[in-house]
Short mmCIF file of C-alpha atoms (C1' of nucleotides) in Angstrom, two decimals:
data_model
loop_
_atom_site.label_atom_id
_atom_site.label_comp_id
_atom_site.label_asym_id
_atom_site.label_seq_id
_atom_site.Cartn_x
_atom_site.Cartn_y
_atom_site.Cartn_z
CA MET T 3 0.00 0.00 0.00
CA ALA T 4 2.09 2.86 1.31
CA SER T 5 5.38 2.72 -0.50
CA LEU T 6 8.46 4.73 -1.27
CA VAL T 7 7.14 5.85 -4.63
CA VAL T 8 4.43 8.43 -4.45
CA SER T 9 1.03 6.89 -5.03
CA ARG T 10 -1.15 8.23 -7.81
CA LYS T 11 -3.54 9.51 -5.19
CA ASP T 12 -0.80 11.49 -3.48
CA GLN T 13 0.28 12.87 -6.84
CA ILE T 14 -3.22 14.06 -7.50
CA ILE T 15 -3.45 15.69 -4.10
CA GLN T 16 -0.11 17.45 -4.52
CA VAL T 17 -0.94 18.74 -7.98
CA ALA T 18 -4.32 19.88 -6.70
CA ALA T 19 -2.68 21.68 -3.79
CA ASP T 20 -0.35 23.52 -6.17
CA LEU T 21 -3.31 24.71 -8.23
CA PHE T 22 -5.43 25.52 -5.19
CA LYS T 23 -2.63 27.71 -3.91
CA ILE T 24 -2.42 29.71 -7.12
CA ARG T 25 -6.05 29.99 -8.20
CA GLY T 26 -7.93 28.95 -5.10
CA TYR T 27 -10.06 25.86 -4.53
CA GLU T 28 -13.24 27.14 -6.15
CA ALA T 29 -11.48 28.47 -9.22
CA THR T 30 -9.71 25.18 -9.84
CA SER T 31 -11.69 22.59 -11.79
CA MET T 32 -11.25 18.86 -11.82
CA ARG T 33 -10.32 19.27 -15.48
CA ASP T 34 -7.52 21.65 -14.52
CA ILE T 35 -6.11 19.07 -12.13
CA ALA T 36 -6.46 16.30 -14.68
CA GLN T 37 -4.80 18.32 -17.39
CA GLN T 38 -1.77 18.89 -15.19
CA LEU T 39 -1.45 15.12 -14.85
CA GLU T 40 -2.15 14.59 -18.54
CA ILE T 41 -5.20 12.46 -17.95
CA GLU T 42 -8.94 13.02 -18.26
CA ALA T 43 -11.01 14.44 -15.43
CA ALA T 44 -13.09 11.30 -15.11
CA SER T 45 -9.95 9.27 -14.46
CA LEU T 46 -9.37 11.12 -11.22
CA TYR T 47 -12.37 9.38 -9.72
CA HIS T 48 -10.62 6.02 -9.67
CA HIS T 49 -8.33 7.48 -7.01
CA ILE T 50 -10.45 9.97 -5.11
CA LYS T 51 -14.06 10.12 -4.08
CA SER T 52 -14.73 13.77 -4.84
CA LYS T 53 -13.15 17.16 -5.25
CA GLU T 54 -13.89 17.96 -1.65
CA GLU T 55 -12.09 14.83 -0.50
CA ILE T 56 -8.92 16.32 -1.96
CA LEU T 57 -9.41 19.49 0.03
CA GLU T 58 -10.12 17.52 3.19
CA LYS T 59 -7.01 15.41 2.78
CA ILE T 60 -4.88 18.52 2.37
CA CYS T 61 -6.40 20.47 5.25
CA PHE T 62 -6.38 17.64 7.77
CA SER T 63 -2.95 16.30 6.93
CA MET T 64 -1.49 19.77 7.44
CA ALA T 65 -3.49 20.35 10.60
CA ASP T 66 -2.03 17.10 11.85
CA GLN T 67 1.54 18.17 11.12
CA PHE T 68 1.14 21.59 12.72
CA LEU T 69 -0.50 20.11 15.80
CA THR T 70 2.07 17.38 16.23
CA GLY T 71 4.76 20.03 16.19
CA ILE T 72 3.35 22.18 18.92
CA GLU T 73 2.33 19.23 21.08
CA GLU T 74 5.88 17.94 21.06
CA VAL T 75 7.12 21.34 22.14
CA ASN T 76 4.59 21.62 24.93
CA ASP T 77 5.41 18.15 26.21
CA ILE T 78 9.01 19.06 26.86
CA TYR T 79 9.93 21.10 29.87
CA PHE T 80 11.67 24.26 28.82
CA SER T 81 11.56 27.97 29.41
CA ALA T 82 8.69 29.78 27.72
CA GLU T 83 11.06 31.63 25.46
CA GLU T 84 12.72 28.42 24.38
CA LYS T 85 9.34 26.83 23.82
CA LEU T 86 8.11 29.72 21.72
CA ARG T 87 11.22 29.62 19.59
CA MET T 88 10.79 25.90 19.09
CA ALA T 89 7.12 26.28 18.27
CA ILE T 90 7.90 28.92 15.69
CA LYS T 91 10.66 26.77 14.25
CA SER T 92 8.32 23.81 14.00
CA HIS T 93 5.66 25.95 12.38
CA VAL T 94 7.99 27.40 9.78
CA ARG T 95 9.41 23.98 9.00
CA VAL T 96 5.99 22.48 8.39
CA LEU T 97 4.93 25.50 6.40
CA THR T 98 7.95 25.64 4.14
CA GLY T 99 7.99 21.84 3.93
CA ASN T 100 4.90 21.99 1.77
CA LEU T 101 4.08 25.54 0.86
CA SER T 102 1.15 24.73 -1.40
CA LYS T 103 -0.62 22.54 1.11
CA SER T 104 0.10 25.03 3.87
CA THR T 105 -1.44 27.85 1.89
CA VAL T 106 -4.50 25.73 1.26
CA PHE T 107 -4.62 24.89 4.96
CA LEU T 108 -4.53 28.59 5.79
CA HIS T 109 -6.92 30.00 3.19
CA GLU T 110 -9.04 27.36 1.49
CA TRP T 111 -10.45 25.46 4.45
CA ARG T 112 -13.60 27.59 4.35
CA SER T 113 -14.69 25.60 1.32
CA LEU T 114 -15.08 22.57 3.55
CA ASN T 115 -18.66 21.70 4.39
CA GLY T 116 -20.72 20.38 7.27
CA GLU T 117 -19.07 18.12 9.82
CA LYS T 118 -15.63 18.41 8.27
CA LEU T 119 -15.72 22.17 8.54
CA ILE T 120 -16.60 22.01 12.24
CA GLU T 121 -13.94 19.39 12.84
CA PHE T 122 -11.33 21.49 11.09
CA LYS T 123 -12.15 24.61 13.08
CA GLU T 124 -11.70 22.63 16.27
CA LEU T 125 -8.22 21.57 15.24
CA ARG T 126 -7.39 25.13 14.32
CA ASP T 127 -8.53 26.39 17.72
CA LYS T 128 -6.53 23.66 19.37
CA TYR T 129 -3.43 24.85 17.57
CA GLU T 130 -4.00 28.46 18.59
CA LYS T 131 -4.44 27.23 22.14
CA GLY T 132 -1.01 25.62 21.98
CA PHE T 133 0.60 29.00 21.33
CA LYS T 134 -1.59 30.60 23.95
CA THR T 135 -0.33 28.14 26.52
CA ILE T 136 3.28 28.95 25.75
CA ILE T 137 2.78 32.68 25.98
CA GLN T 138 0.79 32.29 29.19
CA ASP T 139 3.72 30.31 30.58
CA GLY T 140 5.99 33.16 29.62
CA ILE T 141 3.83 35.67 31.43
CA ASN T 142 3.74 33.44 34.51
CA GLU T 143 7.50 33.09 34.40
CA ASP T 144 7.68 36.87 34.23
CA ILE T 145 9.65 36.65 31.03
CA PHE T 146 7.06 38.15 28.72
CA ASP T 147 5.25 41.41 29.10
CA ASP T 148 1.79 41.06 30.50
CA VAL T 149 0.29 41.67 27.10
CA ASP T 150 -3.24 40.65 26.38
CA LEU T 151 -2.93 36.98 25.68
CA LYS T 152 -5.23 36.70 22.70
CA PHE T 153 -3.63 39.68 21.09
CA ALA T 154 -0.14 38.32 21.55
CA VAL T 155 -1.06 34.96 20.09
CA LEU T 156 -2.63 36.59 17.08
CA SER T 157 0.44 38.73 16.57
CA VAL T 158 2.70 35.72 16.68
CA LEU T 159 0.49 33.67 14.39
CA SER T 160 0.16 36.53 11.96
CA SER T 161 3.90 36.80 11.67
CA VAL T 162 4.39 33.12 11.00
CA ASN T 163 1.40 32.66 8.74
CA TRP T 164 2.17 35.58 6.48
CA ILE T 165 5.29 33.73 5.45
CA ALA T 166 3.13 31.67 3.15
CA GLU T 167 2.42 34.85 1.18
CA TRP T 168 5.99 35.72 0.37
CA TYR T 169 8.23 32.72 0.97
CA ARG T 170 9.95 31.38 -2.12
CA VAL T 171 11.92 28.17 -2.03
CA ASP T 172 14.77 29.76 -3.94
CA GLY T 173 14.68 32.94 -1.87
CA GLY T 174 17.95 32.23 -0.13
CA MET T 175 16.58 31.80 3.39
CA THR T 176 16.23 28.42 5.01
CA ALA T 177 13.25 27.59 7.17
CA ASP T 178 15.35 27.80 10.32
CA GLU T 179 16.82 31.15 9.38
CA ILE T 180 13.34 32.51 8.89
CA ALA T 181 12.22 30.98 12.16
CA ASN T 182 15.11 32.60 14.01
CA ARG T 183 14.44 36.02 12.58
CA ILE T 184 10.76 35.83 13.33
CA SER T 185 11.54 34.61 16.81
CA ASP T 186 13.85 37.56 17.38
CA PHE T 187 11.23 39.87 16.04
CA VAL T 188 8.27 38.70 18.08
CA MET T 189 10.45 38.23 21.13
CA GLY T 190 11.28 41.89 20.89
CA GLY T 191 7.60 42.60 21.09
CA LEU T 192 6.91 40.23 23.93
CA ARG T 193 9.93 40.28 26.17
CA LYS T 194 10.17 42.50 29.21
CA LYS T 195 12.12 45.58 28.33
CA LEU T 196 15.05 45.07 30.64
CA VAL T 197 17.83 45.01 28.13
CA THR T 198 20.94 47.08 28.63
CA ASP T 199 23.39 45.77 26.10
CA PRO T 200 22.87 47.58 22.78
CA HIS T 201 24.23 44.59 20.93
CA PHE T 202 21.83 42.22 22.56
CA LYS T 203 20.20 40.07 19.93
CA GLY T 204 18.07 37.66 21.97
CA MET C 4 -25.11 61.57 -9.45
CA ALA C 5 -23.16 61.01 -6.26
CA SER C 6 -25.49 61.71 -3.39
CA LEU C 7 -25.87 61.27 0.33
CA VAL C 8 -28.01 58.18 -0.05
CA VAL C 9 -26.14 55.11 -1.15
CA SER C 10 -26.62 54.43 -4.83
CA ARG C 11 -27.95 51.07 -5.90
CA LYS C 12 -24.59 50.34 -7.45
CA ASP C 13 -22.80 50.95 -4.17
CA GLN C 14 -25.31 48.77 -2.38
CA ILE C 15 -24.60 45.95 -4.79
CA ILE C 16 -20.86 46.36 -4.34
CA GLN C 17 -21.13 46.37 -0.56
CA VAL C 18 -23.37 43.32 -0.45
CA ALA C 19 -21.04 41.58 -2.86
CA ALA C 20 -18.04 42.46 -0.69
CA ASP C 21 -19.74 40.97 2.36
CA LEU C 22 -20.37 37.74 0.50
CA PHE C 23 -16.92 37.67 -1.09
CA LYS C 24 -15.41 37.98 2.37
CA ILE C 25 -17.32 35.01 3.72
CA ARG C 26 -17.39 32.60 0.79
CA GLY C 27 -14.77 34.05 -1.53
CA TYR C 28 -15.23 35.63 -4.94
CA GLU C 29 -15.37 32.44 -6.96
CA ALA C 30 -17.80 30.73 -4.61
CA THR C 31 -20.21 33.66 -4.71
CA SER C 32 -22.65 33.67 -7.60
CA MET C 33 -24.48 36.61 -9.09
CA ARG C 34 -27.66 34.91 -7.90
CA ASP C 35 -26.31 34.92 -4.35
CA ILE C 36 -25.73 38.65 -4.53
CA ALA C 37 -29.13 39.26 -6.10
CA GLN C 38 -30.91 37.17 -3.49
CA GLN C 39 -29.37 39.24 -0.72
CA LEU C 40 -30.86 42.34 -2.34
CA GLU C 41 -34.15 40.56 -3.00
CA ILE C 42 -33.97 41.03 -6.75
CA GLU C 43 -33.19 38.75 -9.70
CA ALA C 44 -29.66 38.16 -10.92
CA ALA C 45 -30.37 39.73 -14.30
CA SER C 46 -31.38 42.98 -12.63
CA LEU C 47 -27.85 43.48 -11.38
CA TYR C 48 -26.69 44.12 -14.90
CA HIS C 49 -28.50 47.43 -15.13
CA HIS C 50 -26.05 48.72 -12.52
CA ILE C 51 -22.84 46.86 -13.18
CA LYS C 52 -21.13 45.61 -16.29
CA SER C 53 -19.99 42.25 -15.02
CA LYS C 54 -19.14 40.27 -11.92
CA GLU C 55 -15.50 41.14 -12.35
CA GLU C 56 -16.31 44.84 -12.42
CA ILE C 57 -17.58 44.47 -8.87
CA LEU C 58 -14.30 42.90 -7.82
CA GLU C 59 -12.32 45.61 -9.59
CA LYS C 60 -14.29 48.38 -7.91
CA ILE C 61 -13.67 46.85 -4.50
CA CYS C 62 -9.98 46.17 -4.99
CA PHE C 63 -9.10 49.51 -6.51
CA SER C 64 -11.15 51.65 -4.17
CA MET C 65 -9.44 50.02 -1.22
CA ALA C 66 -6.01 50.26 -2.82
CA ASP C 67 -6.71 53.93 -3.25
CA GLN C 68 -7.60 54.41 0.41
CA PHE C 69 -4.60 52.49 1.68
CA LEU C 70 -2.26 54.39 -0.63
CA THR C 71 -3.66 57.80 0.23
CA GLY C 72 -3.05 57.04 3.88
CA ILE C 73 0.60 56.16 3.57
CA GLU C 74 1.32 58.96 1.10
CA GLU C 75 -0.03 61.51 3.53
CA VAL C 76 2.20 60.11 6.23
CA ASN C 77 5.27 60.15 4.03
CA ASP C 78 4.63 63.72 2.95
CA ILE C 79 4.85 65.02 6.48
CA TYR C 80 8.21 65.43 8.13
CA PHE C 81 8.37 63.39 11.27
CA SER C 82 10.60 60.88 12.99
CA ALA C 83 10.55 57.41 11.50
CA GLU C 84 8.95 55.99 14.60
CA GLU C 85 6.20 58.58 14.48
CA LYS C 86 5.69 57.91 10.80
CA LEU C 87 5.46 54.19 11.29
CA ARG C 88 2.92 54.61 14.06
CA MET C 89 0.88 56.91 11.85
CA ALA C 90 1.10 54.54 8.91
CA ILE C 91 -0.09 51.66 11.04
CA LYS C 92 -2.88 53.78 12.42
CA SER C 93 -3.97 54.77 8.94
CA HIS C 94 -3.84 51.19 7.78
CA VAL C 95 -5.91 49.87 10.67
CA ARG C 96 -8.44 52.64 10.23
CA VAL C 97 -8.95 51.89 6.56
CA LEU C 98 -9.06 48.20 7.24
CA THR C 99 -11.59 48.34 10.05
CA GLY C 100 -13.52 51.04 8.21
CA ASN C 101 -14.67 48.45 5.73
CA LEU C 102 -13.66 45.01 6.84
CA SER C 103 -15.38 43.15 4.02
CA LYS C 104 -13.83 45.21 1.27
CA SER C 105 -10.45 45.08 2.97
CA THR C 106 -10.56 41.32 3.16
CA VAL C 107 -11.44 41.17 -0.52
CA PHE C 108 -8.59 43.58 -1.23
CA LEU C 109 -6.20 41.30 0.64
CA HIS C 110 -7.30 37.89 -0.59
CA GLU C 111 -9.54 38.01 -3.65
CA TRP C 112 -7.54 40.24 -5.97
CA ARG C 113 -6.00 37.19 -7.62
CA SER C 114 -9.31 36.64 -9.39
CA LEU C 115 -8.66 39.80 -11.36
CA ASN C 116 -7.60 39.26 -14.94
CA GLY C 117 -5.31 40.73 -17.55
CA GLU C 118 -4.44 44.40 -17.36
CA LYS C 119 -6.38 44.99 -14.16
CA LEU C 120 -4.40 42.31 -12.39
CA ILE C 121 -1.10 43.87 -13.42
CA GLU C 122 -2.31 47.32 -12.46
CA PHE C 123 -3.42 46.09 -9.07
CA LYS C 124 -0.13 44.41 -8.32
CA GLU C 125 1.65 47.67 -9.09
CA LEU C 126 -0.46 49.52 -6.54
CA ARG C 127 0.21 46.83 -4.02
CA ASP C 128 3.96 47.07 -4.57
CA LYS C 129 3.75 50.82 -4.27
CA TYR C 130 2.07 50.46 -0.90
CA GLU C 131 4.73 48.05 0.34
CA LYS C 132 7.32 50.53 -0.83
CA GLY C 133 5.72 53.19 1.36
CA PHE C 134 6.37 51.12 4.44
CA LYS C 135 9.82 50.23 3.23
CA THR C 136 10.66 53.92 2.96
CA ILE C 137 9.61 54.56 6.52
CA ILE C 138 11.61 51.71 7.94
CA GLN C 139 14.63 52.69 5.85
CA ASP C 140 14.30 56.19 7.32
CA GLY C 141 14.31 54.65 10.76
CA ILE C 142 17.47 52.72 10.05
CA ASN C 143 19.14 55.87 8.68
CA GLU C 144 18.09 57.77 11.77
CA ASP C 145 19.66 55.00 13.84
CA ILE C 146 16.35 54.43 15.58
CA PHE C 147 15.60 50.99 14.21
CA ASP C 148 17.81 47.98 14.25
CA ASP C 149 19.60 47.35 11.00
CA VAL C 150 17.23 44.53 10.20
CA ASP C 151 16.88 43.29 6.69
CA LEU C 152 14.54 45.77 5.13
CA LYS C 153 12.34 43.43 3.17
CA PHE C 154 11.97 41.18 6.15
CA ALA C 155 11.00 44.00 8.45
CA VAL C 156 8.40 45.31 6.03
CA LEU C 157 6.86 41.91 5.66
CA SER C 158 6.75 41.48 9.41
CA VAL C 159 4.98 44.78 9.83
CA LEU C 160 2.54 44.11 7.02
CA SER C 161 1.82 40.64 8.30
CA SER C 162 0.90 42.04 11.68
CA VAL C 163 -1.46 44.63 10.30
CA ASN C 164 -3.00 42.48 7.59
CA TRP C 165 -3.80 39.55 9.81
CA ILE C 166 -6.17 41.80 11.68
CA ALA C 167 -8.70 41.18 8.92
CA GLU C 168 -8.80 37.55 10.00
CA TRP C 169 -9.81 38.11 13.56
CA TYR C 170 -11.15 41.65 13.99
CA ARG C 171 -14.80 41.87 14.96
CA VAL C 172 -16.59 45.19 15.05
CA ASP C 173 -18.12 44.35 18.42
CA GLY C 174 -14.87 43.00 19.82
CA GLY C 175 -14.37 45.88 22.20
CA MET C 176 -11.24 47.31 20.61
CA THR C 177 -11.30 50.47 18.57
CA ALA C 178 -9.18 50.82 15.46
CA ASP C 179 -6.81 53.18 17.21
CA GLU C 180 -6.39 50.89 20.20
CA ILE C 181 -5.47 48.07 17.89
CA ALA C 182 -3.11 50.33 15.99
CA ASN C 183 -1.36 51.37 19.18
CA ARG C 184 -0.89 47.84 20.39
CA ILE C 185 0.42 46.68 17.06
CA SER C 186 2.74 49.67 16.95
CA ASP C 187 4.08 48.83 20.38
CA PHE C 188 4.52 45.26 19.33
CA VAL C 189 6.37 45.81 16.08
CA MET C 190 8.34 48.67 17.57
CA GLY C 191 9.63 46.23 20.13
CA GLY C 192 10.91 44.11 17.27
CA LEU C 193 12.42 46.99 15.36
CA ARG C 194 13.76 49.45 17.89
CA LYS C 195 17.36 49.44 19.03
CA LYS C 196 17.65 47.55 22.26
CA LEU C 197 18.97 50.37 24.45
CA VAL C 198 16.23 50.45 27.02
CA THR C 199 17.07 50.46 30.71
CA ASP C 200 13.83 51.36 32.40
CA PRO C 201 11.86 48.14 33.05
CA HIS C 202 8.61 50.11 32.89
CA PHE C 203 9.37 51.54 29.52
CA LYS C 204 6.40 51.05 27.24
CA GLY C 205 7.42 52.79 24.05
"C1'" DC Z 24 -2.66 -19.35 -18.65
"C1'" DC Z 25 -6.28 -17.37 -16.69
"C1'" DA Z 26 -8.39 -14.13 -13.37
"C1'" DT Z 27 -8.23 -10.00 -11.19
"C1'" DA Z 28 -6.99 -5.46 -10.27
"C1'" DT Z 29 -5.36 -1.10 -11.84
"C1'" DG Z 30 -5.54 2.91 -14.53
"C1'" DC Z 31 -7.20 5.21 -18.05
"C1'" DC Z 32 -10.60 6.27 -21.75
"C1'" DT Z 33 -15.09 8.22 -24.18
"C1'" DA Z 34 -19.62 9.80 -23.60
"C1'" DA Z 35 -22.89 11.71 -21.22
"C1'" DC Z 36 -25.63 13.83 -17.32
"C1'" DA Z 37 -27.91 17.36 -14.51
"C1'" DA Z 38 -27.02 21.41 -12.24
"C1'" DA Z 39 -25.08 25.86 -11.82
"C1'" DT Z 40 -22.74 29.64 -13.87
"C1'" DG Z 41 -22.35 34.55 -16.02
"C1'" DT Z 42 -24.76 36.99 -19.14
"C1'" DT Z 43 -28.14 38.89 -22.77
"C1'" DA Z 44 -32.67 40.30 -24.78
"C1'" DG Z 45 -36.79 42.27 -24.45
"C1'" DA Z 46 -40.88 43.70 -21.90
"C1'" DC Z 47 -43.26 46.25 -18.30
"C1'" DA Z 48 -44.16 49.51 -14.51
"C1'" DA Z 49 -43.13 53.48 -11.80
"C1'" DA Z 50 -40.78 57.81 -11.18
"C1'" DA Z 51 -38.56 61.99 -13.03
"C1'" DA Z 52 -37.87 65.36 -16.35
"C1'" DT Z 53 -39.55 68.01 -20.13
"C1'" DA J 10 -49.24 65.21 -20.73
"C1'" DT J 11 -45.77 62.95 -22.65
"C1'" DT J 12 -41.24 61.49 -23.03
"C1'" DT J 13 -37.26 59.56 -20.79
"C1'" DT J 14 -34.97 57.29 -17.31
"C1'" DT J 15 -34.60 53.92 -13.82
"C1'" DG J 16 -35.22 49.50 -11.86
"C1'" DT J 17 -36.96 45.44 -12.14
"C1'" DC J 18 -38.89 41.19 -14.29
"C1'" DT J 19 -39.19 36.56 -17.12
"C1'" DA J 20 -37.04 33.63 -20.26
"C1'" DA J 21 -33.44 31.91 -22.29
"C1'" DC J 22 -28.52 31.13 -23.87
"C1'" DA J 23 -24.01 28.88 -24.06
"C1'" DT J 24 -20.48 27.22 -21.10
"C1'" DT J 25 -18.51 25.10 -17.39
"C1'" DT J 26 -19.02 22.43 -13.46
"C1'" DG J 27 -18.61 17.84 -10.63
"C1'" DT J 28 -19.70 13.39 -11.35
"C1'" DT J 29 -21.28 8.63 -13.17
"C1'" DA J 30 -21.48 4.56 -16.31
"C1'" DG J 31 -19.39 1.41 -18.92
"C1'" DG J 32 -15.63 -0.22 -21.72
"C1'" DC J 33 -10.76 -1.36 -22.97
"C1'" DA J 34 -5.95 -2.21 -22.18
"C1'" DT J 35 -2.02 -3.43 -19.41
"C1'" DA J 36 0.12 -5.39 -15.50
"C1'" DT J 37 -0.13 -8.56 -11.46
"C1'" DG J 38 -0.91 -12.87 -8.90
"C1'" DG J 39 -2.68 -17.54 -8.62
#
DNA sequence: CCATATGCCTAACAAATGTTAGACAAAAAT
DNA sequence: ATTTTTGTCTAACATTTGTTAGGCATATGG
């Protein structure tokens, strides 16, 4: 079943993700996807149940990766700052690891319907909660400013998520370099302003 | 022509923007828009030329507002920090002033075609350049860290743009409050780390 | 060597899409 | 009072959409 070579189904999903990223889910037709694979649209249905199944597979597989990352970080005992840096690193790695799928995860999930949509939103909230926990830890540890929690989380998530809008694989920055710079940046906004050394770089 | 009461055309565009924000441009049909106005789809065409014209009107009117804001800021002589705070304030005001249209401006512009798409991208680049100028000023003035310019701009824009994802009119925060908090936050990431006073709040 | 599974094809479908044409009523302008 | 404008309607259109049915070929496994 699962093998080293990419299954046809996975190929379809990846190609679909690439198109969804560029044109959006609704603007991408099954014939567009098929054309990219040089087959007919009807042939896709021997591998997938429906167009929406493709979207579900993308959204939930990414949700899974993002969640796994932050859960691992929260399981380990570390300082809040260390945790936040690790969480950001994990996030950027997942995101840059599959940019197309990540973009779909971030923007196209609203095309999900019914139970799947509810389920997805729950996972998304769970992920936000993971960051919230870390920042709350930081406030408790007196490391971070006592900023409004929700606001801080949103600021952090906005910084990391916007990467999907501008990151290019050949842009010269590795995932970890980006993660470090973002960490420095948001840390500057969160950390207690006690610094004396002008060359301090966090 | 232009009057105090909202023209039918403007009503259509506003209703369309609201739907585009929720479901996306492609997923919103002319019949959806018509239904919201309690008329038939065909009736829309006495006011607008095409579905895409609606999208164009939304995208370019918002681009105009955002650009006007930052140009005003850059015309005035002020410190870079002051300018950045003003630019952020202007941005948040425009954004919260019409959340639906702003969201369309941020996410649905890719459904534009041909010349209009190119034109729009130019305006968008021009806006980014406005922020870039401010931050460059700050670096020259030795107020901001010598961060990579492009990276800093993207960080700032990510912070302000993500607001569209979570801001609710009844959420208890005014536009200016949000602007101030974001300013504090990004300033923490940009400003030279020379602070000694632990109660310093920028 | 045969049976089965895999992967693709053509053809077709019902539904939904953006849009046009032409008619009719009410309001505004002359 | 009559013309013009404005705003809507019904009806229809060509196209595109996601999807299904059924068939044919190649590879796989007994």
